[in-house]
Coordinates of N, CA and C in Angstrom, one line a residue:
X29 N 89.6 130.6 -33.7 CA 90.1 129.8 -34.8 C 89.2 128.6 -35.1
X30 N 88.2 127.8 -34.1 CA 87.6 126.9 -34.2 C 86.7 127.6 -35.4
X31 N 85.9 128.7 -34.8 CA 84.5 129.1 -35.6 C 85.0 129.6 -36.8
X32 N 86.4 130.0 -37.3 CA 86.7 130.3 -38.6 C 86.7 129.1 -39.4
X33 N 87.6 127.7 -38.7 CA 87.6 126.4 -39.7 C 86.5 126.1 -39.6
X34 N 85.7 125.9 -38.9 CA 84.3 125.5 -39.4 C 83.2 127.0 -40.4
X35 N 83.5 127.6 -40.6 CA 83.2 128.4 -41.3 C 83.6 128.0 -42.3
X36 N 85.0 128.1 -42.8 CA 85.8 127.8 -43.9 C 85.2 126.3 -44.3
X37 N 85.1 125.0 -43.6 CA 84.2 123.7 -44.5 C 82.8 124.1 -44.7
X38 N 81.7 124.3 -43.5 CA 80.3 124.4 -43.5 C 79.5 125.9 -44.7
X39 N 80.3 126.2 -45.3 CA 79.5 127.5 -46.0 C 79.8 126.6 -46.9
X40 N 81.1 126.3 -47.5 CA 80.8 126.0 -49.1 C 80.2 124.5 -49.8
X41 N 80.5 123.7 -48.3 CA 79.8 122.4 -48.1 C 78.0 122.6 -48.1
X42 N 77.7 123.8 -47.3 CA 75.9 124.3 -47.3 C 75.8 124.6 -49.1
X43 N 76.7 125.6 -49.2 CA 76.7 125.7 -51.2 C 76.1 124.4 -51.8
X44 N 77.2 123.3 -51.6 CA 77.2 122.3 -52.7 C 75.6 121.8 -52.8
X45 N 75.9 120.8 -50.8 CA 74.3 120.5 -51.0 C 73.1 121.2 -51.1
X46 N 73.0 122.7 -50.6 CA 71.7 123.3 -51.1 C 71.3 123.1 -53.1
X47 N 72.6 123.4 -53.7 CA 72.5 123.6 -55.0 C 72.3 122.2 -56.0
X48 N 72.9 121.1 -55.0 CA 72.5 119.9 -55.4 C 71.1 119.5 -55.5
X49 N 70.6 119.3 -54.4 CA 69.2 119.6 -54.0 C 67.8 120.3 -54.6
X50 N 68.7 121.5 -54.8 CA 67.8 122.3 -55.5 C 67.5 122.2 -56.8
X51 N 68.4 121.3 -57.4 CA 68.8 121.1 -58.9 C 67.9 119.8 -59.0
X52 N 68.2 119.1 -57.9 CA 67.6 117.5 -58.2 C 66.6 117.1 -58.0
X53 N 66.4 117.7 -56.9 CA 65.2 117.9 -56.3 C 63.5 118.8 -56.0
X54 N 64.4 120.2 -56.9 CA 63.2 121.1 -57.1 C 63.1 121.6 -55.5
X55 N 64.1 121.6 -55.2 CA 63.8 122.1 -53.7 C 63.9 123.9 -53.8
X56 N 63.8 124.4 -52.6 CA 63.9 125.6 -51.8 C 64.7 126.2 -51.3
X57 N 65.9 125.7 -51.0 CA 66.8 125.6 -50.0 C 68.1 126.4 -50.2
X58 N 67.9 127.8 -49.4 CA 68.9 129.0 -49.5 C 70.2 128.6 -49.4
X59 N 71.3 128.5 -50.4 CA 72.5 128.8 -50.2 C 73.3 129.8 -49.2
X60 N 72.3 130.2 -48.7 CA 72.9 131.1 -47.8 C 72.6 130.4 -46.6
X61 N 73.5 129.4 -45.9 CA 73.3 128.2 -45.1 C 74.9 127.4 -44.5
X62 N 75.0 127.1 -43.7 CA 76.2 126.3 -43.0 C 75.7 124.5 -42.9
X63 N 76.4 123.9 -43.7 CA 75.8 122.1 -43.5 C 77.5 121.5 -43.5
X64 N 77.5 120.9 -42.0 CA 78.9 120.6 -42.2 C 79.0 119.1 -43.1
X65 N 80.4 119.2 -43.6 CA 80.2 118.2 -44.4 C 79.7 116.8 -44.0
X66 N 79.8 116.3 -42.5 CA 79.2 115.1 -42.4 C 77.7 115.2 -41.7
X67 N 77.2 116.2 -42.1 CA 75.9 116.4 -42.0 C 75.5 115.7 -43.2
X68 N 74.0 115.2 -43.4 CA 73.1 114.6 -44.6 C 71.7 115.0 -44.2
X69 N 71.2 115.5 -45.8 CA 70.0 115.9 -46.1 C 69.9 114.5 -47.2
X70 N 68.7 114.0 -46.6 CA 68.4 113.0 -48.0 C 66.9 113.7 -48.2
X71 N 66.9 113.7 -49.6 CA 65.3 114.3 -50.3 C 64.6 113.0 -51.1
X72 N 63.8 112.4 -51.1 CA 63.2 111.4 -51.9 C 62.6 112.8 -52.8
X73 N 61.9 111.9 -54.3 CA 61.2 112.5 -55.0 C 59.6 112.9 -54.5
X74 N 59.1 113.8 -55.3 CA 57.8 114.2 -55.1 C 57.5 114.4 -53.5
X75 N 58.7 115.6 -53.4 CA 58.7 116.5 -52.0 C 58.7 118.0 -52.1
X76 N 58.2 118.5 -51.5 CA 58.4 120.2 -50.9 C 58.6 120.4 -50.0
X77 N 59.8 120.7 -50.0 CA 61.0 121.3 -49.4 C 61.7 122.6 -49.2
X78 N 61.4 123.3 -48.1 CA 61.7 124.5 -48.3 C 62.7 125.1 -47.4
X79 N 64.1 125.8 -46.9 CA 64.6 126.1 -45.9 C 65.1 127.1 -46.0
X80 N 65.0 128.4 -45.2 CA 65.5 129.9 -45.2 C 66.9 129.8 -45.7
X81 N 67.3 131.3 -45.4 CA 68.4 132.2 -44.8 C 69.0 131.2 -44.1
X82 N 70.2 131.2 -43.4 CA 71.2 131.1 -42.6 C 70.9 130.1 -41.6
X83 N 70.2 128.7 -42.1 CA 69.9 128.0 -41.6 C 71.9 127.1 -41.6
X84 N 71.8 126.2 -40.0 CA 72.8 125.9 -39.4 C 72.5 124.4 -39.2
X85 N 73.3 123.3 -40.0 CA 73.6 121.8 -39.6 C 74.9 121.7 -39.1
X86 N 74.8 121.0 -37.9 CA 76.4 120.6 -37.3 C 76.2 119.2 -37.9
X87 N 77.5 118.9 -37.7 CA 78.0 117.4 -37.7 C 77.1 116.2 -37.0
X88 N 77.2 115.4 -37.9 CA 76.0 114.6 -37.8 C 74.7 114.4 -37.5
X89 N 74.4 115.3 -37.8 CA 72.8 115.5 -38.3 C 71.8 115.3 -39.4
X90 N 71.1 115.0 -39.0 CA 70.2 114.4 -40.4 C 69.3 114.4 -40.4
X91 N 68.8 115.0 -41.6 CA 67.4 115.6 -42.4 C 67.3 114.3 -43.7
X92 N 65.6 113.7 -43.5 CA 65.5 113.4 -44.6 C 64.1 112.9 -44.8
X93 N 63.5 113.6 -45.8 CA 62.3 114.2 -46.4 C 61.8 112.6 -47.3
X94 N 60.9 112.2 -46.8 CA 60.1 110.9 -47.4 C 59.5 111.1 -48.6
X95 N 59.1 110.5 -49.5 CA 57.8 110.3 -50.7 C 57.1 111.3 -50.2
X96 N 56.7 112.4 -51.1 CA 55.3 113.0 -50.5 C 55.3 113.9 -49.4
X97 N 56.3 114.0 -48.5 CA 56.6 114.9 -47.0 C 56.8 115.7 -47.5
X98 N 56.2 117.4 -46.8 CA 56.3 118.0 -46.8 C 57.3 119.1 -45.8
X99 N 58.5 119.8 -45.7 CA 58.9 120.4 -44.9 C 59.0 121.8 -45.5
X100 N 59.1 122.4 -44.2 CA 59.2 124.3 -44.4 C 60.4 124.9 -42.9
X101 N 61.2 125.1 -43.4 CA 62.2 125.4 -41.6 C 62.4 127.1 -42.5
X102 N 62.3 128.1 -41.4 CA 62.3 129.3 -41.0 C 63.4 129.8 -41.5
X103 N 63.8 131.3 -41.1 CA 65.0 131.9 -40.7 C 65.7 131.2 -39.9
X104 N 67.1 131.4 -40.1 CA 68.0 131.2 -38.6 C 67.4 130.5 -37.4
X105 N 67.6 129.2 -38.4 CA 67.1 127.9 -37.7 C 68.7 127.3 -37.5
X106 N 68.8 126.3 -36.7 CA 70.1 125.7 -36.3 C 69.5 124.4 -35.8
X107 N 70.0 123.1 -36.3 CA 70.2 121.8 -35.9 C 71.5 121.3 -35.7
X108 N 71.8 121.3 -34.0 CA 72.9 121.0 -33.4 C 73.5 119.3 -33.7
X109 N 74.5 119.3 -33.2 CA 75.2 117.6 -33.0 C 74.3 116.6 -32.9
X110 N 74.3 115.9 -33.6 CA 73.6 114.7 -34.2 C 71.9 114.2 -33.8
X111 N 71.0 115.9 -34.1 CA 69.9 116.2 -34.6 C 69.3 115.1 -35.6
X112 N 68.1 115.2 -35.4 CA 67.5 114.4 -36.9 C 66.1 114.5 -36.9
X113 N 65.8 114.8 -38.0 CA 64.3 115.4 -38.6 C 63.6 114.1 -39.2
X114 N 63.2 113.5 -39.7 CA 62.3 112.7 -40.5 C 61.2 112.7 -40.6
X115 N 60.7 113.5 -41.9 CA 59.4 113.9 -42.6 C 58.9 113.1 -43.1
X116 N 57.8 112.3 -42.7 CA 56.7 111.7 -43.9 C 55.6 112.5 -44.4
X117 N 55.1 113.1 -43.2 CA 54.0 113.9 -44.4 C 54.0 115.4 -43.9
X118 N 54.3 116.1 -42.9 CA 54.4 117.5 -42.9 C 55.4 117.7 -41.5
X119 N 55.9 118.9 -41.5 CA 56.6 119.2 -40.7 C 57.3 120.8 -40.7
X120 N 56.5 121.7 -40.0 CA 57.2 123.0 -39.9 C 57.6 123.9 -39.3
X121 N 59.1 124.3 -39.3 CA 59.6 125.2 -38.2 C 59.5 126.4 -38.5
X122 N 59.6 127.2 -37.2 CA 59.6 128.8 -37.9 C 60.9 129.3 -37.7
X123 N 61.0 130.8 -37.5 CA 62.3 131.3 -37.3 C 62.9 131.1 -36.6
X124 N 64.1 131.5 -36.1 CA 65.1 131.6 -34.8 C 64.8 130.4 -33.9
X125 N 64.9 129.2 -34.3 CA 64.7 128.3 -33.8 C 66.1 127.2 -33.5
X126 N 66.1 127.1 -32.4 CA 67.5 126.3 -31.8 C 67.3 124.9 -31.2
X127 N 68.1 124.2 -32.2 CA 68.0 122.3 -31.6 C 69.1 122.0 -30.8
X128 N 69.1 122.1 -29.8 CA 70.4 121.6 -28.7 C 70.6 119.9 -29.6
X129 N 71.6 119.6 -29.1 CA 72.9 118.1 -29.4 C 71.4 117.3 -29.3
X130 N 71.5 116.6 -30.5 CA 70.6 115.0 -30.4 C 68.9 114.9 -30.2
X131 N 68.4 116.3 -31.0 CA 67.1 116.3 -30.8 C 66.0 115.3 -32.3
X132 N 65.2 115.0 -31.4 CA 65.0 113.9 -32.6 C 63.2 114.8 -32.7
X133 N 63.1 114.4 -34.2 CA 61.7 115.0 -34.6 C 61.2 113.9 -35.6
X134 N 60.0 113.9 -35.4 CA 59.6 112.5 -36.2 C 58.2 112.8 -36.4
X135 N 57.6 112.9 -37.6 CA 56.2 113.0 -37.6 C 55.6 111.6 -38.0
X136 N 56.1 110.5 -37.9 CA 55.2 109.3 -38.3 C 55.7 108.3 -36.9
X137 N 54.7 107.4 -37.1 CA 55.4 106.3 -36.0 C 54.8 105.3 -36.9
X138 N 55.8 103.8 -36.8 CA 55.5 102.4 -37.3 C 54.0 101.9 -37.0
X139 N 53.2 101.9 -38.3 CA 52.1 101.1 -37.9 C 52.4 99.7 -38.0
X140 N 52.2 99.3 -36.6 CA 52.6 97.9 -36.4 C 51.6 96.7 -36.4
X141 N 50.7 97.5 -36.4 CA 49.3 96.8 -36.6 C 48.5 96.6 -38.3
X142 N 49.4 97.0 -39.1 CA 49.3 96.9 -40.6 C 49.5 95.9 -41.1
X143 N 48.7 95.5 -42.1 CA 48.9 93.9 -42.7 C 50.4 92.7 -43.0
X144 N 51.0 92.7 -42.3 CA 52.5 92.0 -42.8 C 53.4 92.9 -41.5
X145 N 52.5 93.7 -40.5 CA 53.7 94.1 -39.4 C 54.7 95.1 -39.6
X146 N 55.7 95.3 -38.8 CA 56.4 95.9 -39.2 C 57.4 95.6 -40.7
X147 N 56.9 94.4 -41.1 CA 57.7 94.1 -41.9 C 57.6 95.2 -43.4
X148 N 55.9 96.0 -43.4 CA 54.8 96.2 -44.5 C 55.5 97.8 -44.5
X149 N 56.7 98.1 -43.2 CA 57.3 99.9 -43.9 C 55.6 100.7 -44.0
X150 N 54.3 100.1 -43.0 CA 53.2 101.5 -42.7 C 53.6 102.4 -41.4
X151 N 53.5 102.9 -42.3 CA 53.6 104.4 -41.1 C 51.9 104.9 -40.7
X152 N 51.9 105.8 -39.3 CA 51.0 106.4 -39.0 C 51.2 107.7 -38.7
X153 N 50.5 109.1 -39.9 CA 51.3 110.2 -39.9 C 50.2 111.5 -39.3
X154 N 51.3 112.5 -38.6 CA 50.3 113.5 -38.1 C 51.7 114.8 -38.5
X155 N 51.2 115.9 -38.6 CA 51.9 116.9 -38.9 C 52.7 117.7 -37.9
X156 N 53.6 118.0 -37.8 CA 53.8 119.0 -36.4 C 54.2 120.2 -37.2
X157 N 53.7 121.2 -35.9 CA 54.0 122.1 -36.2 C 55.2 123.1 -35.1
X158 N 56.8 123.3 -35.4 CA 57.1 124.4 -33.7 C 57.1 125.7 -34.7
X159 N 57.0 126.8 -33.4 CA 56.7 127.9 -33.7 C 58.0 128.7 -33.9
X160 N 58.2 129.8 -33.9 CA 59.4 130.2 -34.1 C 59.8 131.4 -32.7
X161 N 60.9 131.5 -32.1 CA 61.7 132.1 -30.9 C 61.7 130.7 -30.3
X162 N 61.6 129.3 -30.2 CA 61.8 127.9 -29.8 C 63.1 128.0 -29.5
X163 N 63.3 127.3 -28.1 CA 64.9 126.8 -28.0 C 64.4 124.9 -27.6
X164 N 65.1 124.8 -27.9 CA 64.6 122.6 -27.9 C 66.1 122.2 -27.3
X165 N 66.1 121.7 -26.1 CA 67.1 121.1 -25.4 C 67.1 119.8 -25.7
X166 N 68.5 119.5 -25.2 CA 69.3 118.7 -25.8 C 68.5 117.1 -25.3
X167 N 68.6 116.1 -26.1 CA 68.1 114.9 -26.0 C 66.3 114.3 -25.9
X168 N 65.9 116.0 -26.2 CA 64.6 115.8 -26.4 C 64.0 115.2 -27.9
X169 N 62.7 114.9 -27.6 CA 61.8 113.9 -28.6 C 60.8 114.9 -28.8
X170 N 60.4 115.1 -29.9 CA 59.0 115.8 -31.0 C 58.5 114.4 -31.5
X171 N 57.4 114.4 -31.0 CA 56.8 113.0 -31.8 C 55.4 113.6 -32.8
X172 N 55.1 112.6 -33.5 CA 53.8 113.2 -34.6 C 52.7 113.9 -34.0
X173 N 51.8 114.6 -34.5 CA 50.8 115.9 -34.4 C 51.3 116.6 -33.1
X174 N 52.7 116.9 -32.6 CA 52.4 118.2 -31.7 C 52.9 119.3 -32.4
X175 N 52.5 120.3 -31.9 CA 52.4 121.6 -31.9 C 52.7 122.4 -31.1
X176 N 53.9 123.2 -30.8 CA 54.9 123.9 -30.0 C 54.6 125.4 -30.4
X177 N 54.1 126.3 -29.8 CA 53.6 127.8 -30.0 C 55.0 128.5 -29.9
X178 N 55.1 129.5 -30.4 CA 56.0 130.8 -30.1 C 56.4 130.9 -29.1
X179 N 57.9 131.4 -29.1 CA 58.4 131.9 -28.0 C 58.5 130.9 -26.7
X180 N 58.6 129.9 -26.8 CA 59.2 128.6 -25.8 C 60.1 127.8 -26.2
X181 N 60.2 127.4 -24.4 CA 61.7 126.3 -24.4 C 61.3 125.4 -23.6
X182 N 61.7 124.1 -24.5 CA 61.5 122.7 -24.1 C 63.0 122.7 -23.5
X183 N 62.6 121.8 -22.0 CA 63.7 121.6 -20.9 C 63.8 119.9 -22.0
X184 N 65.7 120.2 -21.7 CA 66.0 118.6 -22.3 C 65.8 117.9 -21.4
X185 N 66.1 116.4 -22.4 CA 65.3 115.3 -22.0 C 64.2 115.3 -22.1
X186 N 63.5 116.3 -22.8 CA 61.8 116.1 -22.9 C 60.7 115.3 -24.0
X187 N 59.7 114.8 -23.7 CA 59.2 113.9 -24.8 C 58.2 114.7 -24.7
X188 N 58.0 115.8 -26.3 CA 56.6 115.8 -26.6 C 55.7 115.2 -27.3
X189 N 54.5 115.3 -27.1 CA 53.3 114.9 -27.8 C 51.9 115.4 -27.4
X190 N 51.8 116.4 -28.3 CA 50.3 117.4 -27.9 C 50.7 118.6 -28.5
X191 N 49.7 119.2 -28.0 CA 50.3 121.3 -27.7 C 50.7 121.9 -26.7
X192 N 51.9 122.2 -27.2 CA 52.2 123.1 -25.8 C 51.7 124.5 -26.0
X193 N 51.1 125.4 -25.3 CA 51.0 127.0 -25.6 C 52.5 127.5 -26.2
X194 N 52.0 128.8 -26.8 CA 53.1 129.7 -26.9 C 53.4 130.5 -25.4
X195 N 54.6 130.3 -25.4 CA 55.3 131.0 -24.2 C 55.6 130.1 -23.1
X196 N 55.6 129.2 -23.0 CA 55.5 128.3 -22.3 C 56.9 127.6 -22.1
X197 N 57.1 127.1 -21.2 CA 58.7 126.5 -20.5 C 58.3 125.0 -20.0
X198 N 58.8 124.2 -21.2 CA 58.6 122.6 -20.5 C 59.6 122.1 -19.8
X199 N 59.7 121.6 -18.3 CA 60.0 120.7 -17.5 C 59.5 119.7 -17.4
X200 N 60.0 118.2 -17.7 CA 59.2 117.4 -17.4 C 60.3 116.6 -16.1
X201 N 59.8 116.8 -14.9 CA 60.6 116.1 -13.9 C 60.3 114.5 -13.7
X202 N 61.5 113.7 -13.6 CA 61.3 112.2 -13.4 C 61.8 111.9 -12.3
X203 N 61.4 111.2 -11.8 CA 61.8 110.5 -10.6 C 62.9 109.7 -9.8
X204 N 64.0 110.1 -9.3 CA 65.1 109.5 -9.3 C 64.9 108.7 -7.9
X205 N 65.2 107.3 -8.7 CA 65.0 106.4 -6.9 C 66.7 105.6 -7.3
X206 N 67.2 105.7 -6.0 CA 68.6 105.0 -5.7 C 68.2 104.3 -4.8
X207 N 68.9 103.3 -4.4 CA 68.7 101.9 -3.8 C 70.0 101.1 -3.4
X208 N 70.6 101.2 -2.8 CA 71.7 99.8 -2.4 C 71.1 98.1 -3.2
X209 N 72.3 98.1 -3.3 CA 72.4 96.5 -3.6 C 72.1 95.5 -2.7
X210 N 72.0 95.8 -1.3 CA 71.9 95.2 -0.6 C 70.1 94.9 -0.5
X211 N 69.1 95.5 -0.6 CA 67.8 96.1 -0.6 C 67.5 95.0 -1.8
X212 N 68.0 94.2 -2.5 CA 67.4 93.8 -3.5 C 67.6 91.8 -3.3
X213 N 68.6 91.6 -2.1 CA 68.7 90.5 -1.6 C 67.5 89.9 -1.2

């Protein structure tokens, strides 16, 4: 019953905003798509934008395409519970690609070192690229220019930045130290 009411909002809500978008925007973006309604796609102008088939936004997620960014997401792509993309200058997913709850992708970081600070909104931008058969666990970080090959899965909680091969399985193990209270007297 769950997956029918969310069928019954997320298809005709994927309708509106694909067709809004595509109207306003000049976008790409298949109607044939699930965006639940408190999902948000923001598109600035003088963007390309492109998104498959049967691509999947849960609830509270959010996509949103800068001045000049470029994005391209695959087939039967899915951005889980409160996911979020933010494109400034490239960014592309391939097919069958799965974002576990709260994965954050970001291809720019704050140049903080730009004239007026963070106050001056410069960014510092690299492109990423993931590959497609990707599973991306939950509460992990994509930061600017990595590159994620075919056919892998990033262990959540993970921060990338680099290349990972194709095929490849990221763990990144942290170190858990416990301590009494007493030890700190």
């Amino acid at each position: 019953m769950n997956n029918l009411l969310r069928a019954v909002t997320e298809i005709p809500s994927g309708i509106i905003k694909a067709s809004v978008n595509n109207i306003v925007h000049r976008s790409h973006i298949s109607p044939i798509c699930a965006v639940s309604p408190t999902a948000e796609i923001t598109i600035n102008n003088k963007t390309n934008v492109s998104i498959e088939n049967y691509f999947r936004l849960r609830s509270g997620a959010r996509i949103k395409v800068r001045e000049g960014g470029i994005l391209n997401i695959g087939r039967n792509v899915s951005l889980n519970y409160g996911c979020i993309i933010v494109c400034h200058e490239k960014i592309i997913i391939g097919s069958n690609v799965q974002f576990s709850p709260n994965v954050l992708v970001y291809d720019h970081d704050h140049d903080y070192k730009a004239k007026g600070g963070m106050k001056s909104m410069a960014f510092k931008t690299s492109p990423i690229k993931i590959g497609s058969n990707v599973w991306i666990g939950a509460n992990s970080v994509i930061l600017r220019g990595s590159v994620i090959g075919d056919n892998t899965v990033i262990g959540a909680g993970s921060i990338i930045k680099g290349e990972i091969p194709a095929g490849s399985i990221v763990i990144q193990k942290r170190e858990e130290i416990i301590r009494q209270w007493n030890e700190y007297r």
